[in-house]
Coordinates of C-alpha atoms in Angstrom, one line a residue:
Chain A
M1161 CA -13.7 -18.0 35.7
T1162 CA -13.1 -19.1 32.1
L1163 CA -14.3 -15.6 31.0
R1164 CA -11.8 -13.9 33.2
I1165 CA -9.0 -16.2 31.9
A1166 CA -10.1 -15.5 28.4
R1167 CA -10.1 -11.7 29.0
T1168 CA -6.6 -11.9 30.5
A1169 CA -5.4 -14.0 27.6
F1170 CA -6.8 -11.5 25.2
K1171 CA -5.0 -8.6 27.0
N1172 CA -1.8 -10.6 27.1
I1173 CA -1.7 -10.6 23.3
A1174 CA -1.2 -6.8 23.4
R1175 CA 1.9 -7.1 25.6
N1176 CA 4.3 -7.6 22.7
K1177 CA 2.3 -6.6 19.7
R1178 CA 5.1 -7.1 17.2
R1179 CA 5.7 -10.7 18.4
S1180 CA 1.9 -11.5 18.3
I1181 CA 1.7 -10.0 14.8
L1182 CA 4.6 -12.1 13.7
S1183 CA 3.0 -15.3 15.1
G1184 CA -0.3 -14.4 13.5
A1185 CA 1.5 -13.6 10.2
A1186 CA 3.1 -17.1 10.2
I1187 CA -0.2 -18.7 10.5
A1188 CA -1.8 -16.4 8.0
V1189 CA 0.9 -17.1 5.4
A1190 CA 0.5 -20.9 5.9
A1191 CA -3.3 -20.7 5.7
M1192 CA -3.2 -18.4 2.6
S1193 CA -0.7 -20.7 0.8
I1194 CA -2.9 -23.7 1.5
V1195 CA -6.1 -22.0 0.3
I1196 CA -4.3 -21.0 -2.9
L1197 CA -2.7 -24.4 -3.3
F1198 CA -6.0 -26.3 -2.8
A1199 CA -7.7 -23.9 -5.3
F1200 CA -4.9 -24.4 -7.8
I1201 CA -5.1 -28.2 -7.5
G1202 CA -8.9 -27.9 -7.7
G1203 CA -8.7 -25.8 -10.8
M1204 CA -6.1 -28.2 -12.3
S1205 CA -8.3 -31.2 -11.5
K1206 CA -11.5 -29.5 -12.9
D1207 CA -9.6 -28.4 -16.0
M1208 CA -8.2 -31.8 -16.7
E1209 CA -11.6 -33.4 -16.2
N1210 CA -13.1 -30.9 -18.7
N1211 CA -10.3 -31.6 -21.2
L1212 CA -10.5 -35.4 -20.8
R1213 CA -14.3 -35.2 -21.2
S1214 CA -14.1 -32.9 -24.3
Y1215 CA -11.0 -34.0 -26.2
Y1216 CA -9.6 -37.3 -24.9
T1217 CA -11.9 -39.9 -23.3
G1218 CA -15.3 -38.5 -22.4
D1219 CA -16.7 -39.3 -18.9
V1220 CA -17.2 -42.8 -20.4
N1221 CA -15.5 -44.2 -23.4
I1222 CA -16.4 -47.1 -25.8
R1223 CA -13.7 -48.6 -27.9
N1224 CA -13.2 -51.9 -29.8
V1225 CA -12.5 -54.7 -27.4
D1226 CA -9.0 -55.3 -28.9
Y1227 CA -8.1 -51.6 -29.3
E1228 CA -6.1 -51.3 -26.0
E1229 CA -4.0 -54.4 -26.8
Y1230 CA -2.9 -53.0 -30.2
E1231 CA -3.0 -49.3 -29.4
R1232 CA 0.7 -48.7 -30.0
F1233 CA 0.4 -50.0 -33.6
N1234 CA -2.2 -47.3 -34.5
P1235 CA -4.9 -49.9 -35.2
V1236 CA -7.3 -47.8 -37.2
H1237 CA -9.2 -50.9 -38.3
L1238 CA -10.2 -51.7 -34.7
T1239 CA -13.4 -49.5 -34.6
V1240 CA -16.8 -49.4 -33.0
N1241 CA -19.9 -49.5 -35.0
I1242 CA -21.7 -46.2 -34.4
D1243 CA -25.3 -47.7 -34.7
D1244 CA -24.5 -50.5 -32.2
A1245 CA -23.1 -47.9 -29.8
E1246 CA -26.1 -45.6 -30.2
S1247 CA -28.4 -48.5 -29.5
A1248 CA -26.6 -49.4 -26.3
I1249 CA -26.4 -45.7 -25.2
S1250 CA -30.1 -45.1 -25.8
N1251 CA -30.9 -48.0 -23.4
T1252 CA -28.7 -46.6 -20.7
E1253 CA -29.7 -44.0 -18.1
G1254 CA -27.6 -41.0 -17.0
I1255 CA -26.2 -39.9 -20.4
N1256 CA -26.2 -36.3 -21.4
A1257 CA -24.5 -36.4 -24.8
W1258 CA -22.2 -38.5 -26.9
V1259 CA -20.0 -38.1 -29.9
P1260 CA -18.1 -40.5 -32.2
R1261 CA -14.5 -39.6 -32.9
T1262 CA -11.6 -41.1 -34.8
T1263 CA -8.1 -40.0 -34.0
F1264 CA -5.3 -41.0 -36.3
G1265 CA -1.7 -40.2 -37.0
T1266 CA -1.1 -38.4 -40.3
S1267 CA 1.5 -36.5 -42.3
I1268 CA 1.0 -33.2 -43.9
Y1269 CA 2.8 -33.1 -47.3
I1270 CA 4.5 -29.8 -48.2
D1271 CA 6.9 -29.6 -51.1
G1272 CA 8.3 -33.1 -50.7
T1273 CA 8.5 -32.9 -46.9
N1274 CA 6.2 -34.7 -44.4
H1275 CA 5.1 -33.0 -41.2
A1276 CA 3.6 -35.1 -38.5
A1277 CA 0.1 -34.2 -37.2
V1278 CA -2.9 -35.8 -35.5
G1279 CA -6.2 -36.0 -37.5
V1280 CA -9.5 -36.1 -35.7
G1281 CA -12.7 -37.2 -37.4
A1282 CA -15.7 -35.6 -35.8
D1283 CA -19.4 -35.3 -36.5
F1284 CA -19.6 -31.5 -36.2
E1285 CA -23.4 -31.5 -36.0
R1286 CA -23.4 -33.9 -33.0
E1287 CA -20.3 -32.1 -31.6
A1288 CA -22.4 -29.0 -31.1
G1289 CA -24.2 -30.7 -28.3
Y1290 CA -21.0 -32.0 -26.7
I1291 CA -18.4 -29.2 -26.8
D1292 CA -18.5 -25.5 -27.8
L1293 CA -16.5 -25.7 -31.0
E1294 CA -17.8 -22.3 -32.2
E1295 CA -15.9 -20.8 -29.2
I1296 CA -12.8 -22.7 -30.1
V1297 CA -12.7 -21.7 -33.8
K1298 CA -11.1 -18.3 -33.5
A1299 CA -11.1 -17.5 -37.3
G1300 CA -13.1 -18.9 -40.1
R1301 CA -15.8 -21.5 -39.7
L1302 CA -16.4 -25.2 -39.0
P1303 CA -16.0 -27.7 -41.8
E1304 CA -19.2 -29.1 -43.4
A1305 CA -20.0 -32.8 -43.5
G1306 CA -19.3 -34.4 -46.8
K1307 CA -16.8 -31.7 -47.9
N1308 CA -13.0 -32.0 -47.9
E1309 CA -12.6 -29.3 -45.2
M1310 CA -10.8 -29.0 -41.9
I1311 CA -10.0 -26.8 -39.0
M1312 CA -6.4 -26.6 -37.9
G1313 CA -4.8 -25.9 -34.5
T1314 CA -3.5 -22.3 -34.5
V1315 CA 0.1 -23.2 -33.5
L1316 CA 0.3 -25.9 -36.2
A1317 CA -1.0 -23.4 -38.8
E1318 CA 1.5 -20.8 -37.7
N1319 CA 4.4 -23.3 -37.7
L1320 CA 3.6 -24.5 -41.2
H1321 CA 2.6 -21.1 -42.4
F1322 CA -1.0 -22.1 -43.3
S1323 CA -4.0 -19.8 -43.3
I1324 CA -7.7 -20.0 -44.0
G1325 CA -8.4 -21.1 -47.6
D1326 CA -5.2 -23.0 -48.0
K1327 CA -5.4 -26.5 -49.3
V1328 CA -3.5 -29.2 -47.4
T1329 CA -2.7 -32.7 -48.5
I1330 CA -2.5 -35.3 -45.7
M1331 CA -1.4 -38.9 -45.9
T1332 CA -2.2 -41.8 -43.6
M1333 CA -2.5 -45.5 -43.2
T1334 CA -5.9 -47.0 -43.9
A1335 CA -7.8 -49.8 -42.1
S1336 CA -6.5 -52.3 -44.6
R1337 CA -2.9 -51.1 -43.8
G1338 CA -2.6 -49.4 -47.2
T1339 CA -1.8 -45.7 -47.7
N1340 CA -4.3 -43.0 -48.6
A1341 CA -4.1 -39.3 -49.1
M1342 CA -6.7 -36.5 -49.1
T1343 CA -6.5 -32.8 -49.9
L1344 CA -8.6 -30.6 -47.6
E1345 CA -9.2 -26.9 -47.4
I1346 CA -8.6 -25.1 -44.2
T1347 CA -11.9 -23.4 -43.2
G1348 CA -11.0 -22.3 -39.7
L1349 CA -8.2 -22.0 -37.2
A1350 CA -8.9 -23.5 -33.8
A1351 CA -7.5 -22.4 -30.5
F1352 CA -7.8 -25.5 -28.4
P1353 CA -7.3 -25.0 -24.6
V1354 CA -4.7 -27.7 -24.5
A1355 CA -1.3 -26.7 -26.0
A1356 CA -0.6 -30.1 -27.5
L1357 CA -3.8 -30.1 -29.5
N1358 CA -3.0 -26.6 -30.8
S1359 CA 0.3 -27.7 -32.2
N1360 CA -0.8 -30.9 -33.9
N1361 CA -4.6 -31.3 -34.4
L1362 CA -6.6 -31.2 -37.6
W1363 CA -10.3 -31.7 -37.3
I1364 CA -12.1 -33.2 -40.3
P1365 CA -15.7 -34.2 -40.9
L1366 CA -16.1 -37.8 -39.7
D1367 CA -17.6 -39.0 -42.9
R1368 CA -14.5 -37.8 -44.8
V1369 CA -12.2 -39.6 -42.3
Q1370 CA -14.3 -42.8 -42.6
H1371 CA -13.6 -42.5 -46.4
L1372 CA -9.9 -41.7 -45.9
L1373 CA -9.4 -44.6 -43.5
Q1374 CA -11.8 -46.9 -45.1
T1375 CA -13.8 -47.4 -42.0
P1376 CA -17.5 -46.9 -43.0
E1377 CA -20.2 -46.5 -40.3
A1378 CA -17.5 -46.7 -37.6
A1379 CA -15.5 -44.6 -35.3
Q1380 CA -12.4 -45.3 -33.3
Q1381 CA -14.2 -44.3 -30.0
I1382 CA -17.5 -43.1 -28.7
M1383 CA -17.1 -40.4 -26.0
I1384 CA -19.9 -40.0 -23.6
E1385 CA -20.8 -37.2 -21.2
T1386 CA -22.7 -38.5 -18.2
A1387 CA -25.5 -36.6 -16.6
E1388 CA -24.9 -34.8 -13.3
G1389 CA -25.3 -37.1 -10.3
Y1390 CA -24.5 -40.3 -12.1
N1391 CA -21.5 -42.3 -11.3
R1392 CA -19.2 -42.7 -14.3
S1393 CA -18.1 -46.2 -13.5
K1394 CA -21.7 -47.3 -13.0
V1395 CA -22.8 -45.8 -16.3
A1396 CA -19.8 -47.6 -18.0
E1397 CA -20.8 -50.9 -16.5
N1398 CA -24.4 -50.5 -17.7
I1399 CA -23.3 -49.6 -21.3
S1400 CA -20.9 -52.5 -21.3
A1401 CA -23.7 -54.8 -20.2
A1402 CA -26.1 -53.4 -22.9
L1403 CA -23.4 -53.9 -25.6
T1404 CA -22.7 -57.4 -24.5
A1405 CA -26.5 -58.2 -24.4
A1406 CA -26.8 -57.0 -27.9
G1407 CA -24.0 -59.3 -29.0
T1408 CA -21.7 -56.4 -29.9
P1409 CA -19.3 -56.2 -26.9
G1410 CA -17.0 -53.2 -26.5
D1411 CA -14.3 -52.0 -24.2
V1412 CA -16.1 -49.5 -22.0
N1413 CA -14.1 -47.5 -19.5
D1414 CA -14.6 -44.4 -17.3
M1415 CA -12.3 -41.4 -17.3
E1416 CA -10.4 -42.5 -14.1
N1417 CA -9.5 -45.8 -15.7
M1418 CA -8.3 -44.3 -18.9
S1419 CA -6.2 -41.4 -17.8
L1420 CA -3.2 -42.3 -15.6
M1421 CA -2.6 -38.6 -15.1
F1422 CA -6.2 -37.9 -13.8
G1423 CA -5.9 -40.8 -11.4
M1424 CA -2.6 -39.4 -10.2
L1425 CA -4.2 -36.0 -9.8
K1426 CA -6.8 -37.5 -7.5
L1427 CA -3.9 -39.1 -5.6
A1428 CA -2.1 -35.8 -5.6
D1429 CA -5.1 -34.3 -3.8
M1430 CA -4.4 -36.5 -0.9
I1431 CA -0.7 -35.8 -1.0
Y1432 CA -1.4 -32.1 -0.9
N1433 CA -3.4 -32.6 2.3
V1434 CA -0.2 -34.0 3.8
I1435 CA 1.8 -31.1 2.4
A1436 CA -0.8 -28.7 3.9
A1437 CA -0.1 -30.4 7.3
F1438 CA 3.6 -29.8 6.9
F1439 CA 2.9 -26.1 6.1
F1440 CA 0.9 -25.7 9.2
I1441 CA 3.5 -27.5 11.4
L1442 CA 6.1 -25.2 9.9
G1443 CA 3.9 -22.1 10.7
S1444 CA 3.3 -23.6 14.1
T1445 CA 7.0 -23.7 15.0
V1446 CA 6.7 -19.8 15.2
I1447 CA 3.8 -20.2 17.6
I1448 CA 5.8 -22.8 19.7
N1449 CA 8.8 -20.5 19.8
T1450 CA 6.7 -17.5 20.7
T1451 CA 4.9 -19.4 23.5
M1452 CA 8.2 -20.7 24.8
M1453 CA 9.6 -17.2 24.9
V1454 CA 6.4 -15.8 26.5
I1455 CA 6.4 -18.5 29.2
F1456 CA 10.1 -17.9 29.9
E1457 CA 9.5 -14.2 30.2
R1458 CA 6.5 -14.6 32.4
M1459 CA 7.9 -17.3 34.6
R1460 CA 7.5 -15.2 37.8
E1461 CA 3.9 -14.4 36.8
I1462 CA 3.2 -18.1 36.4
G1463 CA 4.7 -18.6 39.9
T1464 CA 2.5 -15.8 41.2
L1465 CA -0.7 -17.1 39.6
S1466 CA 0.1 -20.6 40.9
A1467 CA 0.7 -19.2 44.4
L1468 CA -2.6 -17.4 44.3
G1469 CA -4.3 -20.7 43.6
M1470 CA -4.4 -21.1 39.9
H1471 CA -4.4 -24.8 38.9
G1472 CA -2.0 -26.1 36.2
K1473 CA -4.9 -26.8 33.8
E1474 CA -6.1 -23.1 34.2
L1475 CA -2.6 -22.0 33.4
V1476 CA -2.6 -24.2 30.3
R1477 CA -6.0 -22.7 29.3
L1478 CA -4.6 -19.2 29.7
F1479 CA -1.7 -19.8 27.3
L1480 CA -3.8 -22.0 25.0
L1481 CA -6.4 -19.2 24.7
E1482 CA -3.6 -16.7 23.8
G1483 CA -2.4 -19.1 21.1
A1484 CA -6.0 -19.6 20.0
F1485 CA -6.7 -15.9 19.7
I1486 CA -3.6 -15.3 17.6
S1487 CA -4.1 -18.3 15.4
A1488 CA -7.8 -17.6 14.9
V1489 CA -7.1 -14.0 13.8
G1490 CA -4.0 -15.1 11.7
A1491 CA -5.9 -18.0 10.0
A1492 CA -8.9 -15.7 9.3
A1493 CA -6.6 -13.1 7.7
G1494 CA -4.7 -15.8 5.7
V1495 CA -7.9 -17.4 4.5
V1496 CA -9.5 -14.1 3.5
L1497 CA -6.3 -13.2 1.6
G1498 CA -6.2 -16.6 0.0
I1499 CA -9.9 -16.2 -1.1
I1500 CA -9.2 -12.8 -2.6
I1501 CA -6.1 -14.0 -4.5
T1502 CA -7.9 -17.1 -5.6
L1503 CA -11.0 -15.2 -6.8
Y1504 CA -8.8 -12.8 -8.7
L1505 CA -6.7 -15.6 -10.3
G1506 CA -9.9 -17.5 -11.0
R1507 CA -11.1 -14.5 -13.0
V1508 CA -7.9 -13.6 -14.9
G1509 CA -6.3 -17.1 -15.0
I1510 CA -2.7 -18.0 -14.8
D1511 CA -1.0 -18.3 -18.2
F1512 CA 1.2 -21.3 -18.6
T1513 CA 1.3 -21.1 -22.4
D1514 CA 5.1 -20.9 -22.6
A1515 CA 5.6 -23.6 -20.0
M1516 CA 3.2 -26.0 -21.7
Q1517 CA 4.7 -25.8 -25.2
G1518 CA 5.7 -29.2 -26.2
V1519 CA 4.2 -30.8 -23.1
D1520 CA 1.8 -33.6 -23.9
M1521 CA -0.6 -33.3 -21.0
E1522 CA -4.3 -32.9 -20.9
I1523 CA -4.0 -29.6 -19.1
S1524 CA -4.9 -26.2 -20.4
A1525 CA -2.4 -23.5 -21.0
M1526 CA -4.6 -21.1 -19.0
M1527 CA -5.2 -22.3 -15.5
Y1528 CA -8.1 -21.0 -13.4
P1529 CA -7.9 -21.8 -9.7
V1530 CA -11.2 -23.0 -8.3
L1531 CA -12.1 -22.0 -4.7
S1532 CA -13.6 -24.8 -2.7
I1533 CA -15.7 -23.5 0.3
P1534 CA -15.6 -26.8 2.3
K1535 CA -11.8 -27.0 1.8
T1536 CA -11.4 -23.3 2.8
I1537 CA -13.4 -23.9 6.0
F1538 CA -11.3 -27.0 6.6
V1539 CA -8.1 -24.9 6.2
Y1540 CA -9.3 -22.4 8.7
F1541 CA -10.1 -24.9 11.5
Y1542 CA -7.1 -27.0 10.6
S1543 CA -4.7 -24.1 11.1
V1544 CA -6.3 -23.0 14.3
I1545 CA -6.3 -26.5 15.8
I1546 CA -2.6 -27.1 14.8
A1547 CA -1.6 -23.8 16.2
C1548 CA -3.4 -24.5 19.5
L1549 CA -1.8 -27.9 19.7
A1550 CA 1.5 -26.2 19.2
T1551 CA 0.8 -23.9 22.2
L1552 CA -0.2 -26.9 24.3
V1553 CA 3.2 -28.4 24.5
P1554 CA 5.1 -25.5 26.2
S1555 CA 2.0 -24.5 28.2
R1556 CA 1.7 -28.0 29.7
K1557 CA 5.4 -27.8 30.6
A1558 CA 4.9 -24.4 32.3
S1559 CA 2.0 -25.7 34.3
R1560 CA 4.2 -28.4 35.8
I1561 CA 6.8 -26.0 37.2
Q1562 CA 6.8 -25.7 41.0
P1563 CA 5.5 -22.2 42.0
V1564 CA 8.6 -21.6 44.1
E1565 CA 10.9 -22.4 41.2
A1566 CA 8.9 -20.0 38.9
L1567 CA 9.0 -17.2 41.5
R1568 CA 12.8 -17.4 41.7
Y1569 CA 13.1 -16.4 38.0
I1570 CA 14.4 -12.9 37.4
Chain B
M915 CA -3.4 -22.6 63.8
I916 CA 0.0 -23.3 62.1
K917 CA 2.1 -26.1 63.5
I918 CA 5.6 -26.5 62.2
D919 CA 7.3 -29.6 63.4
N920 CA 11.0 -30.3 63.0
V921 CA 11.1 -29.1 59.4
V922 CA 14.2 -29.7 57.3
K923 CA 14.8 -28.3 53.8
N924 CA 17.9 -28.7 51.7
Y925 CA 18.7 -27.2 48.3
E926 CA 20.9 -28.4 45.6
N927 CA 23.1 -25.4 44.5
G928 CA 25.2 -26.8 41.7
E929 CA 27.1 -29.7 43.3
T930 CA 26.8 -28.4 46.8
E931 CA 23.9 -29.0 49.1
V932 CA 22.6 -26.0 51.0
K933 CA 20.9 -26.7 54.3
A934 CA 18.2 -24.0 54.3
L935 CA 16.3 -25.2 57.4
R936 CA 17.7 -27.5 60.0
G937 CA 14.8 -28.8 62.1
V938 CA 12.6 -25.8 62.7
S939 CA 9.6 -26.1 65.0
L940 CA 7.2 -23.3 65.6
N941 CA 3.5 -22.8 66.5
I942 CA 1.6 -19.7 65.2
E943 CA -1.8 -18.8 66.6
K944 CA -4.7 -17.2 64.8
G945 CA -4.5 -13.4 64.5
E946 CA -0.8 -13.2 65.2
F947 CA 1.3 -10.5 63.5
T948 CA 4.5 -12.4 63.3
S949 CA 7.8 -11.4 61.8
I950 CA 10.4 -14.0 60.7
A951 CA 13.6 -12.2 60.7
G952 CA 17.3 -12.9 60.1
P953 CA 20.2 -12.2 57.8
S954 CA 20.3 -13.2 54.1
G955 CA 20.5 -17.0 53.8
S956 CA 19.1 -17.6 57.2
G957 CA 16.1 -19.5 55.8
K958 CA 13.2 -17.1 56.3
T959 CA 11.9 -17.1 52.7
T960 CA 12.2 -20.9 52.6
L961 CA 10.2 -21.2 55.8
L962 CA 7.6 -18.8 54.4
N963 CA 7.4 -20.7 51.2
L964 CA 6.9 -24.0 53.1
I965 CA 4.1 -22.5 55.1
G966 CA 2.6 -21.1 51.9
C967 CA 2.6 -24.6 50.4
I968 CA 4.6 -23.5 47.3
D969 CA 7.6 -25.6 48.2
R970 CA 8.3 -29.1 49.4
L971 CA 10.0 -30.0 52.6
D972 CA 12.5 -32.8 53.1
Q973 CA 11.6 -33.8 56.6
G974 CA 9.2 -32.9 59.4
E975 CA 5.6 -31.8 59.1
I976 CA 3.5 -28.6 58.7
T977 CA -0.1 -28.5 59.8
I978 CA -2.4 -25.6 59.0
K979 CA -5.9 -25.5 60.4
N980 CA -5.4 -29.2 61.4
E981 CA -4.6 -30.2 57.8
A982 CA -1.2 -31.8 57.1
V983 CA -0.4 -29.5 54.2
S984 CA 3.1 -31.0 53.8
K985 CA 1.6 -34.3 52.9
M986 CA -0.7 -32.9 50.2
N987 CA -0.1 -33.4 46.5
K988 CA 0.3 -30.5 44.1
V989 CA -3.4 -30.1 43.3
E990 CA -4.5 -30.3 46.9
K991 CA -1.9 -27.7 47.8
T992 CA -3.2 -25.4 45.1
K993 CA -6.8 -25.8 46.3
F994 CA -5.6 -25.1 49.9
R995 CA -3.7 -22.0 48.8
R996 CA -6.7 -20.7 46.7
K997 CA -9.0 -20.9 49.7
N998 CA -6.9 -20.2 52.8
L999 CA -3.7 -18.2 51.9
G1000 CA -2.9 -14.7 50.7
F1001 CA 0.5 -13.7 49.4
V1002 CA 2.3 -10.4 49.3
F1003 CA 5.6 -10.4 47.4
Q1004 CA 8.6 -8.1 47.7
T1005 CA 8.3 -7.1 44.0
Y1006 CA 4.5 -6.9 44.2
N1007 CA 4.1 -9.4 41.3
L1008 CA 1.0 -7.8 39.9
I1009 CA -0.2 -8.9 36.4
P1010 CA 1.0 -5.9 34.2
V1011 CA -1.8 -6.1 31.6
L1012 CA -4.6 -6.0 34.3
S1013 CA -5.8 -2.9 36.1
A1014 CA -5.7 -2.6 39.9
Y1015 CA -9.3 -3.7 40.0
E1016 CA -8.7 -6.7 37.7
N1017 CA -5.6 -7.8 39.6
V1018 CA -7.7 -8.0 42.8
A1019 CA -10.8 -9.4 41.2
F1020 CA -8.8 -12.1 39.4
V1021 CA -8.2 -13.9 42.7
L1022 CA -11.9 -13.9 43.6
S1023 CA -12.8 -15.3 40.1
L1024 CA -10.7 -18.4 41.0
L1025 CA -13.3 -19.0 43.8
D1026 CA -16.9 -19.8 43.4
V1027 CA -18.1 -16.1 43.9
S1028 CA -20.8 -14.4 41.9
E1029 CA -19.8 -11.5 39.5
A1030 CA -21.8 -9.0 41.7
E1031 CA -20.0 -10.1 44.8
V1032 CA -16.6 -10.0 43.1
K1033 CA -17.3 -6.4 42.2
Q1034 CA -18.5 -5.4 45.6
R1035 CA -15.7 -7.1 47.5
T1036 CA -13.0 -5.8 45.2
M1037 CA -14.2 -2.2 45.4
D1038 CA -14.5 -2.4 49.2
I1039 CA -11.0 -3.8 49.7
L1040 CA -9.5 -1.2 47.3
K1041 CA -11.2 1.5 49.3
E1042 CA -9.9 0.0 52.5
V1043 CA -6.3 0.0 51.3
G1044 CA -6.7 3.6 50.1
L1045 CA -6.9 3.1 46.3
E1046 CA -10.3 4.4 45.7
G1047 CA -10.4 6.2 42.3
M1048 CA -7.4 4.3 41.1
E1049 CA -9.2 1.0 40.2
N1050 CA -8.6 1.3 36.5
R1051 CA -4.9 2.1 36.6
K1052 CA -2.5 -0.4 35.3
P1053 CA 0.4 -1.3 37.7
S1054 CA 2.8 0.7 35.5
K1055 CA 0.7 3.8 36.3
L1056 CA 1.0 3.3 40.1
S1057 CA 3.9 4.0 42.5
G1058 CA 5.7 1.2 44.3
G1059 CA 3.7 1.9 47.5
Q1060 CA 0.4 1.9 45.6
Q1061 CA 1.3 -1.3 43.8
Q1062 CA 2.1 -3.0 47.2
R1063 CA -1.4 -1.8 48.4
V1064 CA -2.9 -3.5 45.4
A1065 CA -0.9 -6.6 46.3
I1066 CA -2.3 -6.4 49.9
A1067 CA -5.8 -5.9 48.6
R1068 CA -5.3 -8.9 46.3
A1069 CA -4.1 -11.0 49.3
L1070 CA -7.0 -9.9 51.6
V1071 CA -9.9 -9.8 49.1
K1072 CA -10.7 -13.5 49.5
K1073 CA -10.7 -13.1 53.3
P1074 CA -8.0 -15.7 54.0
E1075 CA -7.1 -16.6 57.5
I1076 CA -3.4 -16.3 56.8
V1077 CA -1.4 -13.8 54.7
L1078 CA 2.2 -14.5 54.0
A1079 CA 4.4 -11.5 53.1
D1080 CA 7.9 -11.9 51.8
E1081 CA 9.9 -8.8 52.6
P1082 CA 6.9 -6.6 51.8
T1083 CA 8.7 -3.3 52.3
A1084 CA 12.1 -4.1 50.9
N1085 CA 11.5 -2.3 47.6
L1086 CA 9.9 0.8 49.2
D1087 CA 11.4 3.9 50.8
S1088 CA 11.1 4.0 54.6
G1089 CA 8.1 6.3 54.7
T1090 CA 6.1 4.2 52.2
G1091 CA 7.3 1.1 53.9
E1092 CA 5.9 2.3 57.2
E1093 CA 2.6 3.1 55.6
I1094 CA 2.4 -0.4 54.2
L1095 CA 3.2 -1.9 57.6
K1096 CA 0.5 0.3 59.3
L1097 CA -2.0 -0.9 56.6
M1098 CA -1.1 -4.5 57.2
K1099 CA -1.3 -4.1 61.0
E1100 CA -4.7 -2.4 60.5
M1101 CA -6.0 -5.2 58.4
N1102 CA -4.6 -7.7 61.0
E1103 CA -6.5 -6.0 63.8
K1104 CA -9.7 -5.3 61.8
H1105 CA -10.1 -8.7 60.1
G1106 CA -8.2 -10.9 62.6
T1107 CA -6.1 -12.2 59.7
T1108 CA -2.9 -13.9 60.7
F1109 CA 0.1 -12.1 59.1
I1110 CA 3.5 -13.8 58.8
F1111 CA 6.2 -11.8 57.1
S1112 CA 9.9 -12.1 56.5
T1113 CA 12.2 -9.2 56.9
H1114 CA 15.7 -8.1 57.9
D1115 CA 14.6 -4.5 58.4
K1116 CA 14.7 -3.3 62.0
M1117 CA 11.7 -1.0 61.6
V1118 CA 9.5 -3.8 60.3
M1119 CA 10.6 -6.0 63.2
D1120 CA 9.4 -3.3 65.6
Y1121 CA 5.9 -3.6 64.2
A1122 CA 5.6 -7.3 64.9
N1123 CA 3.8 -8.7 67.9
R1124 CA 6.1 -11.7 67.7
L1125 CA 9.6 -11.9 66.4
V1126 CA 11.1 -15.2 65.3
M1127 CA 14.8 -14.8 64.6
L1128 CA 16.4 -17.4 62.3
H1129 CA 20.1 -18.0 61.9
D1130 CA 21.7 -20.6 59.6
G1131 CA 18.3 -22.4 59.2
Q1132 CA 17.6 -22.6 62.9
I1133 CA 15.5 -20.6 65.3
Q1134 CA 17.8 -18.4 67.3
S1135 CA 15.1 -16.6 69.3
D1136 CA 11.3 -16.4 69.5
E1137 CA 9.9 -13.5 71.5
S1138 CA 6.4 -12.1 71.9
R1139 CA 6.0 -8.3 72.1
S1140 CA 3.1 -6.3 73.4

């Protein structure tokens, strides 16, 4: 019986091909949009996570216990002893790599004028195991430890008309709140993935920054990359415990705690699920409308089938299956299209360079959507289920009509 | 077999109440070939619908095969129709996307019948009504007479004891209409199926063994013919 109803439902789809195609297309567009949207959010989230790990916080971050309280005053004196941190890290499981970094505000002095920039002190030898700086340096080479050298963000260099080999004098406040200056040679130009870094960053050997800021053996923060499968907050807890046990407590946090934006992105993921539901409900209104029109047109047929002994629930099944066939095909087409577009964009990327100029966010100018198979499968079933539920409402209404009333329809 | 006792049916037509049946009582025996005739608005289709359990009466009682169908709920009525009643409509009411074979087989698939039996019975009845070789044609590829033959096959394939036909020849030319009547009569005689049909066509009335005349919702005459 079910098979015969299914066959009839399938044949009914061909009755008005244009209308069936329109309904399927509405579902397809909704499914495709959501697949792309999820991939875009996934890509954004992954990109932000990579950037936070590489340039801002690490998976886990160690700072001086008082740093957060005085952060707005640029407290370069509130540092972490690198040896103490190394000792705590070496006693903690789940750590892949770590780097000390010191970020400080600075001015570039050019012919009596100061230009604001951000200096970053980095141990380039250790950085090699943490991020691929060679890839980032588009021209020239990395600075050498112990030498007054630096790499400069490409946009900053272009804005200030600097090139490789130029000598640049920077000024900053030291740990003892005095002023110090240093002249450094540009050995390379760096194209950081984040627009803000390109337009203001100077990367200098950490030992030279320690000398400049008068913070020997210390760094402003230790950035840690956790090993796969390890929970960031758990690793942070363990490091904090190790530091406290050694009598050198530090402020240890994981990425989610440190970046408001990243936390919001995780929240946004939930919000996008709700948006996805609205998309499908919108697409489903076409299905509801189509089913209502179909039922209205086939009212006599409903009466006939009912007179022949077809139960209300069998009538519901007939229309439900019609909706299910259309939505299954529409959702499949939409998901396939969404996958193709996502894979293509994931390869070539979406260029937000112009839009990201002057935006201080930890997001790369080139965005690569990331396809999530579980989410794509979810989108497919979600769209089919919502469309079927949309069909259910008018179908149930039709099944309640008295056969004699249905037969009177012209 | 069918006992209609003092049946009253009123309709709301806008703000006016139409008295379609005003206390109709009638007994129909098994195997009868009965015509319910009368002018438009006399209540013949209403009476047929009530016997067919597709409408609700306001007063009175209808009993078919000793079952008080007028007291049944919607689901019980559907079950009863599925098993015991066959319908032939004036406008054939075939499912346009299904072939002649599928239209007939669909009714059997509602019952607990094996696929092999569905096939056998469907082919047999289509042959009986003269549609052999046309099984795969969609209704749109059949003439009016052929479509009504499919409808008769659909009504008879489940071997119901009662077939209700609402003006079965009204949409056909007189020649085709007569052919359909002959076919129905043949089926009535061959299978012993009770046929009740409504009409206002003199030729159709002449075919009936029993003629019940309705006027303004009441039985005007009830005569048996040999």
